[in-house]
Short mmCIF file of C-alpha atoms in Angstrom, two decimals:
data_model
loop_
_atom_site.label_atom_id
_atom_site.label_comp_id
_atom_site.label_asym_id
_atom_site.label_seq_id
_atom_site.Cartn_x
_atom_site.Cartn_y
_atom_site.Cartn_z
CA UNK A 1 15.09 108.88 6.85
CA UNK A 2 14.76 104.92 7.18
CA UNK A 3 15.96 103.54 10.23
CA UNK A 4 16.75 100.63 8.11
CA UNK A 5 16.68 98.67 4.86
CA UNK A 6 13.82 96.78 3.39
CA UNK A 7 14.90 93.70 3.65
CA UNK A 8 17.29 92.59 6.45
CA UNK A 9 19.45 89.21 7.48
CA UNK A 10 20.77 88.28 10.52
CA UNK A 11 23.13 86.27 11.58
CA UNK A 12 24.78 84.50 15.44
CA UNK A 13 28.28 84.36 13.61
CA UNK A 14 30.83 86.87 13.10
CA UNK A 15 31.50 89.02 10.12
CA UNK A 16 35.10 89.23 9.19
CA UNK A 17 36.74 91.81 6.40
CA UNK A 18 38.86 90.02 3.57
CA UNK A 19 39.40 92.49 0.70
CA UNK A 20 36.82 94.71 0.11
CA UNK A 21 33.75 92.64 0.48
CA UNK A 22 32.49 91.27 3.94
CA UNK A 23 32.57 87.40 4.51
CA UNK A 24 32.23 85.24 7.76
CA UNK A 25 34.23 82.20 8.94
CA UNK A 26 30.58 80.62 8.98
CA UNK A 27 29.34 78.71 5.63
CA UNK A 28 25.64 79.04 6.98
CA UNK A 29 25.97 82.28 7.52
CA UNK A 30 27.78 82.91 3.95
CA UNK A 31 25.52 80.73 2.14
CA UNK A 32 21.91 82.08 4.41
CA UNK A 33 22.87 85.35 4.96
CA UNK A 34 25.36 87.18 3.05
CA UNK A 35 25.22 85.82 -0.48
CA UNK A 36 21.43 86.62 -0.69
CA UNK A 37 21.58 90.47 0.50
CA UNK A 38 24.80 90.56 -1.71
CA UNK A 39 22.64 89.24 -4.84
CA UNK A 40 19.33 91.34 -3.74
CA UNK A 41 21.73 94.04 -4.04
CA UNK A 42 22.52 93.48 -7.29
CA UNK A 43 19.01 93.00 -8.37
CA UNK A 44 18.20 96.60 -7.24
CA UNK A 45 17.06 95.82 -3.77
CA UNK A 46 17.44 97.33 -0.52
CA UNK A 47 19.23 94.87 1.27
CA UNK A 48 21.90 94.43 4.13
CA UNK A 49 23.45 91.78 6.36
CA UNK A 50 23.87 92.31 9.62
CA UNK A 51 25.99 90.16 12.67
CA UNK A 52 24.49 90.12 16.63
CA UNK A 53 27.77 90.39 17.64
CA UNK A 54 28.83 93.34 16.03
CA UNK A 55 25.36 95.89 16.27
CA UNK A 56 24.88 97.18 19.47
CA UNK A 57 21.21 98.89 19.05
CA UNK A 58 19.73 95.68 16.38
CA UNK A 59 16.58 96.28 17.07
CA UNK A 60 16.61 100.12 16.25
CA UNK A 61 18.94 99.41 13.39
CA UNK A 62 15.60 97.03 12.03
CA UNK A 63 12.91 99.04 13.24
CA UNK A 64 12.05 100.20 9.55
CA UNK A 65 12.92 96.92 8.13
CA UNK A 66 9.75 95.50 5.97
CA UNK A 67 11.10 92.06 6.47
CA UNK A 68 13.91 90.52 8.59
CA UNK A 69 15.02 86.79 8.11
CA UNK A 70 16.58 84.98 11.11
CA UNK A 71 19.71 83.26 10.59
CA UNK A 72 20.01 79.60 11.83
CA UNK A 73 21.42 80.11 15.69
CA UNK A 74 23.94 76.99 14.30
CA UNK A 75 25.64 79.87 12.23
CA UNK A 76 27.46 80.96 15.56
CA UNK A 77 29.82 80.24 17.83
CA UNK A 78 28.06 78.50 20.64
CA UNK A 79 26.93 75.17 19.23
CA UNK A 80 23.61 76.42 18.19
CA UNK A 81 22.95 78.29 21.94
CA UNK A 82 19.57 80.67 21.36
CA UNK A 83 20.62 84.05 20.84
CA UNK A 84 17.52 86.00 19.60
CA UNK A 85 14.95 86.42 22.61
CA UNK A 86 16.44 90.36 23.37
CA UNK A 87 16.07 91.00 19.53
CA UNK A 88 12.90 89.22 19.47
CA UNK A 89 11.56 91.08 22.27
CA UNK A 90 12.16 94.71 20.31
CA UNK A 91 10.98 93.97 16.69
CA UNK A 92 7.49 93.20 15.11
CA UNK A 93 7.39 89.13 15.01
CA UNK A 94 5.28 89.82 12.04
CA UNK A 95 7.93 91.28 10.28
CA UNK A 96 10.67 87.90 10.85
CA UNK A 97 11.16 84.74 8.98
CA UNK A 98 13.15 81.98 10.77
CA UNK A 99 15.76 80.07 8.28
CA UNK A 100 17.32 76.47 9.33
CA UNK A 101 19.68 74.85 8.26
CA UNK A 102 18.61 71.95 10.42
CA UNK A 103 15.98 71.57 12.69
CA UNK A 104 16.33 71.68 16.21
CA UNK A 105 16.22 67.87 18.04
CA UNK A 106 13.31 67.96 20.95
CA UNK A 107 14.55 67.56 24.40
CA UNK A 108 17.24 69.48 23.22
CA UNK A 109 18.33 73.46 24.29
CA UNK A 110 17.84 74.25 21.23
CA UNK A 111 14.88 73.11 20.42
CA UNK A 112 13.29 74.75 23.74
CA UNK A 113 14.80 78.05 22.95
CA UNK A 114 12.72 77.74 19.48
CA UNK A 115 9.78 76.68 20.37
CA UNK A 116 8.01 79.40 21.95
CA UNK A 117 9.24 81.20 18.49
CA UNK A 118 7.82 78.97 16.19
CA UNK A 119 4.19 80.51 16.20
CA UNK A 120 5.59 84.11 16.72
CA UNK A 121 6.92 84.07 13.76
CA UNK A 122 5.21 85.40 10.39
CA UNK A 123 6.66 82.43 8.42
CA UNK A 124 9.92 79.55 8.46
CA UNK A 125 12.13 78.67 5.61
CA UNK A 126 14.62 75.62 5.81
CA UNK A 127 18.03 75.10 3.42
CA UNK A 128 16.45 71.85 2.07
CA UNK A 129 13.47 69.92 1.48
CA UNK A 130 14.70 67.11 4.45
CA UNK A 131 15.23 70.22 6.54
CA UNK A 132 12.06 71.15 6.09
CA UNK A 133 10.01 67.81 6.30
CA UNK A 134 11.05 67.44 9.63
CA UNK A 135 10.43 70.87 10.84
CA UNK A 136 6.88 71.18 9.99
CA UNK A 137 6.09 68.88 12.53
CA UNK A 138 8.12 70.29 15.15
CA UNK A 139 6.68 73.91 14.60
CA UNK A 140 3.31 72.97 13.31
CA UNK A 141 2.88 75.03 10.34
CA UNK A 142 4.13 75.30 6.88
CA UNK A 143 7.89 76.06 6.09
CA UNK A 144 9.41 77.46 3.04
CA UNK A 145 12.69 75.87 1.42
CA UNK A 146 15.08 78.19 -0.50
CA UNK A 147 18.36 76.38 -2.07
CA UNK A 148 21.50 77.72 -0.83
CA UNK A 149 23.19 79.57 -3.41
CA UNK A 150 26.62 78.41 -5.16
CA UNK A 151 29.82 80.44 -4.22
CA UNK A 152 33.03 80.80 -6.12
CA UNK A 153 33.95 80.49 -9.72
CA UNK A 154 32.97 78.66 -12.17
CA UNK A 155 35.37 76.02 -13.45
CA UNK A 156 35.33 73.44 -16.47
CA UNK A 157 34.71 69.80 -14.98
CA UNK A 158 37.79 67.79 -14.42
CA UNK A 159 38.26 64.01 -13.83
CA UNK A 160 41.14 62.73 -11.33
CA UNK A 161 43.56 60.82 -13.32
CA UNK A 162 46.67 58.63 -11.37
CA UNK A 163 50.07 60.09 -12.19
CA UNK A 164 53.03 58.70 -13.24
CA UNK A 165 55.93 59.10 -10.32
CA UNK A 166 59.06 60.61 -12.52
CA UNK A 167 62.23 59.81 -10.95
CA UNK A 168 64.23 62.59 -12.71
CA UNK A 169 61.84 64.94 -10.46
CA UNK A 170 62.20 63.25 -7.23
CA UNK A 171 66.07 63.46 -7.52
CA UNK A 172 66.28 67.03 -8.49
CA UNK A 173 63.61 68.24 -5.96
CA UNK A 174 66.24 66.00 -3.19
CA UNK A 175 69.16 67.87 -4.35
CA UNK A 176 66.79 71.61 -4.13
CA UNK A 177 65.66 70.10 -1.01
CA UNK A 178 62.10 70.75 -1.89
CA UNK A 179 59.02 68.47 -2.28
CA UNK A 180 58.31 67.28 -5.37
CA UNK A 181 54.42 66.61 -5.50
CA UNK A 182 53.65 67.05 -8.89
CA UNK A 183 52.51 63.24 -9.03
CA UNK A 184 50.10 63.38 -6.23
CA UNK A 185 46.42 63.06 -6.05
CA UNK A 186 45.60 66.42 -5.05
CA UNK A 187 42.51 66.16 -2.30
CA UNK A 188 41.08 69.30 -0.67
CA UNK A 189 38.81 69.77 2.36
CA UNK A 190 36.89 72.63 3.27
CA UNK A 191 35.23 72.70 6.70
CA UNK A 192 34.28 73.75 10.56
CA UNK A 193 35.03 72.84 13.82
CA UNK A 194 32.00 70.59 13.64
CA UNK A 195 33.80 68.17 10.76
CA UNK A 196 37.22 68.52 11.80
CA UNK A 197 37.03 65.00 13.92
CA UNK A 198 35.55 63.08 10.99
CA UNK A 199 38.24 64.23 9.00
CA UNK A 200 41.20 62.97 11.51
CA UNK A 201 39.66 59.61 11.69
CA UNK A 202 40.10 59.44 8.21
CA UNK A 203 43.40 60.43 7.80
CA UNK A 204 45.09 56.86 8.84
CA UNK A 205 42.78 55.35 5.98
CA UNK A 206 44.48 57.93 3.46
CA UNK A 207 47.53 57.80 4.43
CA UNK A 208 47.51 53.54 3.83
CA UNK A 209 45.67 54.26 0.34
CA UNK A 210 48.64 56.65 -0.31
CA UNK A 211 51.30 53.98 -0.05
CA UNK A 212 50.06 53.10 -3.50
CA UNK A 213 48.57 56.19 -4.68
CA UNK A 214 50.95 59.09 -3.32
CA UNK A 215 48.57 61.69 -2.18
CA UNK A 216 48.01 65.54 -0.59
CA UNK A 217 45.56 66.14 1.36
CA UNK A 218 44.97 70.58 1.87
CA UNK A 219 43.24 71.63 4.43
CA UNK A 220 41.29 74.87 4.55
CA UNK A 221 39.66 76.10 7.87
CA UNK A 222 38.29 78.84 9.39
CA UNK A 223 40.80 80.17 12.04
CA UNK A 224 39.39 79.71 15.59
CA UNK A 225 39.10 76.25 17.49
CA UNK A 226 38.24 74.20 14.25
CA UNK A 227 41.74 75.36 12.80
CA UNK A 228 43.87 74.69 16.15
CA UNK A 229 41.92 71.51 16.79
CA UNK A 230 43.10 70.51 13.04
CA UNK A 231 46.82 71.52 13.91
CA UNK A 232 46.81 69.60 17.07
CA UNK A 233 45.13 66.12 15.57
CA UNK A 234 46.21 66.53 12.29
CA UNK A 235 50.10 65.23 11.87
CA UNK A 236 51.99 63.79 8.88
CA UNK A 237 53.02 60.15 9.73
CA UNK A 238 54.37 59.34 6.56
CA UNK A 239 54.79 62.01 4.12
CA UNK A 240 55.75 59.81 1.34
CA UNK A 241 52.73 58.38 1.15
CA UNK A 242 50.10 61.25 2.48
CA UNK A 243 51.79 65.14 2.12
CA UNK A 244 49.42 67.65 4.47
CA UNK A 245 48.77 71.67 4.68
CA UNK A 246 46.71 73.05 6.95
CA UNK A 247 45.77 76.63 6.38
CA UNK A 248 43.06 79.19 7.67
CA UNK A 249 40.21 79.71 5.17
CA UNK A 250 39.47 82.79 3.00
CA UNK A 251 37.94 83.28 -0.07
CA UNK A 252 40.56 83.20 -1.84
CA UNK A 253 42.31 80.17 -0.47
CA UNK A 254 39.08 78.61 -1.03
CA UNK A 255 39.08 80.09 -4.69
CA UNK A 256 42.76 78.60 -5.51
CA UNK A 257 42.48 75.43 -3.55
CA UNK A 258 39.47 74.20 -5.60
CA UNK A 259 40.72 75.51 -8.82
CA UNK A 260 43.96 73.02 -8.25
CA UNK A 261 42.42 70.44 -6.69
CA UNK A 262 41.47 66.71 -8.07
CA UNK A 263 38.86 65.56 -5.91
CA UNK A 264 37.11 67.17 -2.82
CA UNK A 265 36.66 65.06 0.47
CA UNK A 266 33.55 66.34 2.93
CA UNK A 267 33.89 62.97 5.27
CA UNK A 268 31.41 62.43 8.34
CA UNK A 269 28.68 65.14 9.01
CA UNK A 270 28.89 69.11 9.01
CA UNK A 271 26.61 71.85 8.37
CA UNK A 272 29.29 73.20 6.04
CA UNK A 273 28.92 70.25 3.85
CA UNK A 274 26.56 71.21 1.54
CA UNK A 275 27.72 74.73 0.33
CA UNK A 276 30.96 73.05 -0.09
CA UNK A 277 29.48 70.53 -2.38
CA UNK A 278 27.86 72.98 -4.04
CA UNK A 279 31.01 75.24 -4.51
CA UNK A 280 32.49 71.92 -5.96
CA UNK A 281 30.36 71.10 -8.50
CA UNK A 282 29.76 74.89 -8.95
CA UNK A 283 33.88 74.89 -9.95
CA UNK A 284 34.02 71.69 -11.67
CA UNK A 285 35.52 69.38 -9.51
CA UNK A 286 34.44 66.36 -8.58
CA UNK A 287 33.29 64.97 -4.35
CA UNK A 288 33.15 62.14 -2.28
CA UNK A 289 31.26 62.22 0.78
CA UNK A 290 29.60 60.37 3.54
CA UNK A 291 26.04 59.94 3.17
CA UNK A 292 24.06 63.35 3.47
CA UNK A 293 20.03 63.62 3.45
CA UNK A 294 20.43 67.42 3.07
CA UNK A 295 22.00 66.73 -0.44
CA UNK A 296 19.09 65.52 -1.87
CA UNK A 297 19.33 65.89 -5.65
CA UNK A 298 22.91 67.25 -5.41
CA UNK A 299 24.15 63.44 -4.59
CA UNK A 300 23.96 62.13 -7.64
CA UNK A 301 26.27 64.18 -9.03
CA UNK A 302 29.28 63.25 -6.68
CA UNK A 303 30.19 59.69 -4.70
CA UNK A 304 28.18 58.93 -1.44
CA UNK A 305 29.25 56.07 0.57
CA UNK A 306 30.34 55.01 3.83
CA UNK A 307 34.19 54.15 2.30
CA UNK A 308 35.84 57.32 0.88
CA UNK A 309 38.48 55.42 0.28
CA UNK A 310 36.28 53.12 -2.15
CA UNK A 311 35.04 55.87 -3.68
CA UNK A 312 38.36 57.35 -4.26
CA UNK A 313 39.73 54.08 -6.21
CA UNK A 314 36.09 54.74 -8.21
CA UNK A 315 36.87 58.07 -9.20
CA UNK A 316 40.54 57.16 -10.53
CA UNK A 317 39.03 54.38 -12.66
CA UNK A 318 35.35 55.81 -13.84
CA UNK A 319 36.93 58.84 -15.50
CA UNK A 320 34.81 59.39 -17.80
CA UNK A 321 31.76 58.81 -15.14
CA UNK A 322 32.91 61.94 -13.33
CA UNK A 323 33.15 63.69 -15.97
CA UNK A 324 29.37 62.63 -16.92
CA UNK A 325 27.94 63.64 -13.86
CA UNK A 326 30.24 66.98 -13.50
CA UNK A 327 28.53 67.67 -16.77
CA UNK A 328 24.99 66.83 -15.39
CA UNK A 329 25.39 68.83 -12.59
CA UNK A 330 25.89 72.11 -14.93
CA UNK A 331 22.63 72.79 -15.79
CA UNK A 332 20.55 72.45 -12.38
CA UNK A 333 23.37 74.16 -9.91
CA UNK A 334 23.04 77.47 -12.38
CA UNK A 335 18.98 76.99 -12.67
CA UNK A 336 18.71 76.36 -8.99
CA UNK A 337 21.42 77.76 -7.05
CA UNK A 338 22.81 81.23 -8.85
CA UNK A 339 22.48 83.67 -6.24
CA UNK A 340 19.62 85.82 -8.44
CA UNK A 341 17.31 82.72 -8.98
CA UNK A 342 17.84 82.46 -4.93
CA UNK A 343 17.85 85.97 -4.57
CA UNK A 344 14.25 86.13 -6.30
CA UNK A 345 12.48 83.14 -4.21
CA UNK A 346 13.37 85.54 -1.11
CA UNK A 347 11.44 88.52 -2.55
CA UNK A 348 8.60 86.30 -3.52
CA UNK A 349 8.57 84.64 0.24
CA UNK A 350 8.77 88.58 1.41
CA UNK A 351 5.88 89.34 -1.16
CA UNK A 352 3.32 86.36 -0.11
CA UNK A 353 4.41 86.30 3.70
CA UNK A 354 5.21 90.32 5.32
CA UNK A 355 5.23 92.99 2.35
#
């Protein structure tokens, strides 16, 4: 009987049950970890996911394992804090492939905790090309990149278009004594604890843009410290001009909050960034973000600058410039990121590097 599957991923964060499926409050470990065992699954392969905080016995659990892939220590909860030496220690390095999602600063913990791994290791993979240009240096051998895979549903592009204010509504919603925010611009954000600052500096700079263009601003994040650091910074000043809702991620929120969303905000810098730009585009809807080497080819398809209020203004007058590059964007997400076309570079880095 094996003592485990073929091919294994692990992961510093937490798994968490919502439905029937397993996700994890962590996008790198959702995008690195379980959407490719979940799509090597459905390609026929013997595949499983597995969290260091919930096995007790790993190393046993792997010990048949033709191939186990090393999720980015960033996944967890300790700020990127090495947490593989013990499971290191028990398995075949031969057998394990370390994935980034960025690579570790020198002079840094981090980078210290890697380095005696680097040349241990039987081969490195890295979430993006940038990723990997600057890790080759740093570990002195070849690296891998695999795309991160899109998550959610699919959804027909839309453009943000300004709404007209109707008067009629606002006076019946005062007399139900219930918002009426049918004429806002709709913005979502999607994030961690490690954007949730960026997105609080921003908030004063929406909440003067929506004194001419009423706005809501939804908040999804994963319950922990990112979500009560949200609740504690985050506060509606003027509601008339910028309406808030701060909820705890899930799939499904995620699922409904894009579908009704106009435009999707990923402001400063976050490791969660680019899965939720891909999730975007993946559903049709349109970003603006702060500037983002890990996007690479992605950014043209959305609005990078250092003013997202600029490039909101842009997106309510270049309609049909959205729309173009929401288009654009079809074609490469599905050839590059559906979770089979990622699932298959994995077994092809398995077949030329361990099997």
């Amino acid at each position: 009987m094996s003592a485990g599957p073929e091919y294994a991923f692990v992961t510093a964060a937490p798994f968490i049950k919502e439905g029937a499926p397993r996700t994890s409050p962590s996008a790198v470990a959702r995008s690195r970890t379980l959407a490719p065992v979940s799509a090597l699954i459905e390609l026929g392969y013997d595949a499983r996911a597995y969290s260091l905080r919930a096995e007790h016995d790993l190393a046993a659990s792997l010990r048949d394992s033709k191939a186990i892939v090393l999720g980015d220590s960033l996944a967890g909860e300790d700020e990127g804090k090495w947490c593989y030496a013990e499971l290191l220690a028990d398995i075949a390095a031969e057998k394990v492939l370390l994935d980034f999602v960025a690579a570790p600063e020198p002079g840094t913990a981090r980078f210290d905790s890697y380095a005696s791994a680097f040349p241990r290791a039987t081969g490195l993979t890295a979430a993006s090309r940038y990723v990997a240009a600057r890790l080759r240096p740093l570990a002195k051998r070849p690296v891998e990149v695999v795309a991160d895979p899109y998550a959610g549903y699919p959804g027909e592009p839309r453009a943000a278009r300004p709404r007209r204010r109707s008067r009629a509504l606002a006076w019946l919603a005062a007399r139900a004594g219930v918002a009426a925010d049918a004429w806002r611009m709709r913005l979502l954000w999607i994030g961690e604890a490690d954007g949730v600052a960026a997105l609080i500096e921003l908030a004063p700079q929406l909440e003067r843009l929506g004194r001419e263009i009423p706005l809501a601003l939804r908040c999804l994040c994963a319950a922990g410290r990112g979500l009560d650091a949200l609740a504690e910074g985050l506060h509606e000043e003027d509601p008339d001009s910028l309406r808030l809702s701060i909820e705890a991620w899930s799939p499904m929120a995620s699922a409904h909050a894009l579908a009704a969303c106009d435009l999707v905000l990923l402001p400063g810098a976050s490791r969660a960034h680019r899965s939720a730009l891909l999730a975007a585009l993946h559903a049709g809807r349109f970003a603006l973000s702060h500037p983002d080497p890990g996007y690479e080819d992605l950014a043209e398809f959305a609005w990078i600058g250092d003013d997202l209020g600029e490039g909101l203004r842009w997106a309510l007058t270049h309609p049909n410039d959205v729309l173009d590059r929401l288009h654009r964007a079809k074609d490469p997400v599905e050839r590059l990121h559906a979770p089979a076309s990622v699932a298959r570079h994995w077994v092809r880095i398995f077949q030329d590097n361990v099997v």
